[in-house]
Coordinates of C-alpha atoms in Angstrom, one line a residue:
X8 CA -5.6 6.2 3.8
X9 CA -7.2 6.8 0.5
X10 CA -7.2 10.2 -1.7
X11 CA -10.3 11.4 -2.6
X12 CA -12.6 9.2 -5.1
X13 CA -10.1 6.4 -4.7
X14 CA -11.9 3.9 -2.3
X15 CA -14.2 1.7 -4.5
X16 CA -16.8 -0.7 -4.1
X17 CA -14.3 -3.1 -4.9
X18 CA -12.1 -2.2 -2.2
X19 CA -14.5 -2.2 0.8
X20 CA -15.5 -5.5 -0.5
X21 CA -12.0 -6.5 0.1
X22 CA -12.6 -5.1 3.8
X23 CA -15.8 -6.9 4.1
X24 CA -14.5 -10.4 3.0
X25 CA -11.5 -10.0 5.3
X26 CA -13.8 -9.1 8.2
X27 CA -16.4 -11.8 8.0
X28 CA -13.1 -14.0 8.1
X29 CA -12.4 -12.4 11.0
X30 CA -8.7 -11.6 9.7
X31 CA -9.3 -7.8 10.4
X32 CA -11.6 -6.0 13.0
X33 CA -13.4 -2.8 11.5
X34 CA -12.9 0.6 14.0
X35 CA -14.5 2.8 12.3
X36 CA -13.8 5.0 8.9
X37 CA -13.5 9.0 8.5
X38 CA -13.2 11.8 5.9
X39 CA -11.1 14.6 6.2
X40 CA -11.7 18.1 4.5
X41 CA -9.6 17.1 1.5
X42 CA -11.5 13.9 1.0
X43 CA -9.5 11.5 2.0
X44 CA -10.8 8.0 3.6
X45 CA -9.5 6.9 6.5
X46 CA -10.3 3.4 6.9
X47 CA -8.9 2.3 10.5
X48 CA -9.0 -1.7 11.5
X49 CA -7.5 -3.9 13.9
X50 CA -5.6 -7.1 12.2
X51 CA -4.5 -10.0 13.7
X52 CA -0.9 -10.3 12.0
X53 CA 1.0 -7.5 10.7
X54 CA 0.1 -4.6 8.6
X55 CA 2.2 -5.3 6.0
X56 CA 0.8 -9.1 5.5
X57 CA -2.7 -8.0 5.7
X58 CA -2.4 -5.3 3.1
X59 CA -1.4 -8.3 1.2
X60 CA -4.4 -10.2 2.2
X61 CA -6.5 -7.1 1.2
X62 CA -5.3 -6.6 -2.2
X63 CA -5.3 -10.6 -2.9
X64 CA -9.2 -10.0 -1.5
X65 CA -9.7 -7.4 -3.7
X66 CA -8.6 -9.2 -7.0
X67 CA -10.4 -12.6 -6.0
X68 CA -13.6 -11.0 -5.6
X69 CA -13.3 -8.8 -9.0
X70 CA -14.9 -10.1 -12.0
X71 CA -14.6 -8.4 -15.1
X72 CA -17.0 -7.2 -17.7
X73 CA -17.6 -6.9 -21.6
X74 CA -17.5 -3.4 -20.7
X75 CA -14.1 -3.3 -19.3
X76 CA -12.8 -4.7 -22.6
X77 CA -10.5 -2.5 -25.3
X78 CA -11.5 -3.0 -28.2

């Protein structure tokens, strides 16, 4: 689940490398009247490992930008 305006493009990039791995197996993904994502998926090991595979995903694919800098 995701509150509302939380789900980036980064994040269902994470999804989308994870599934042409075949590690997960997209279901389908709703919004409720609040907002919120619900991003439902079948994985081949447990949930908790996988949300670990997803966030590693999400940080290898993730390139930064002189934009994102402080200066």
């Amino acid at each position: 689940m995701w509150p509302p305006g939380r789900l980036s493009q980064t994040e269902k990039d994470a999804y989308d490398a994870l599934a042409s791995t075949g590690r997960i197996r997209p279901v389908r993904v709703d919004r409720d009247g609040a907002g919120r994502v619900y991003v439902r998926y079948m994985a081949d090991c447990p949930e908790q490992w996988i949300r670990e595979e997803l966030r590693e995903a999400k940080y290898k694919g993730r390139q930064m930008d002189l934009t994102e800098v402080e200066k």
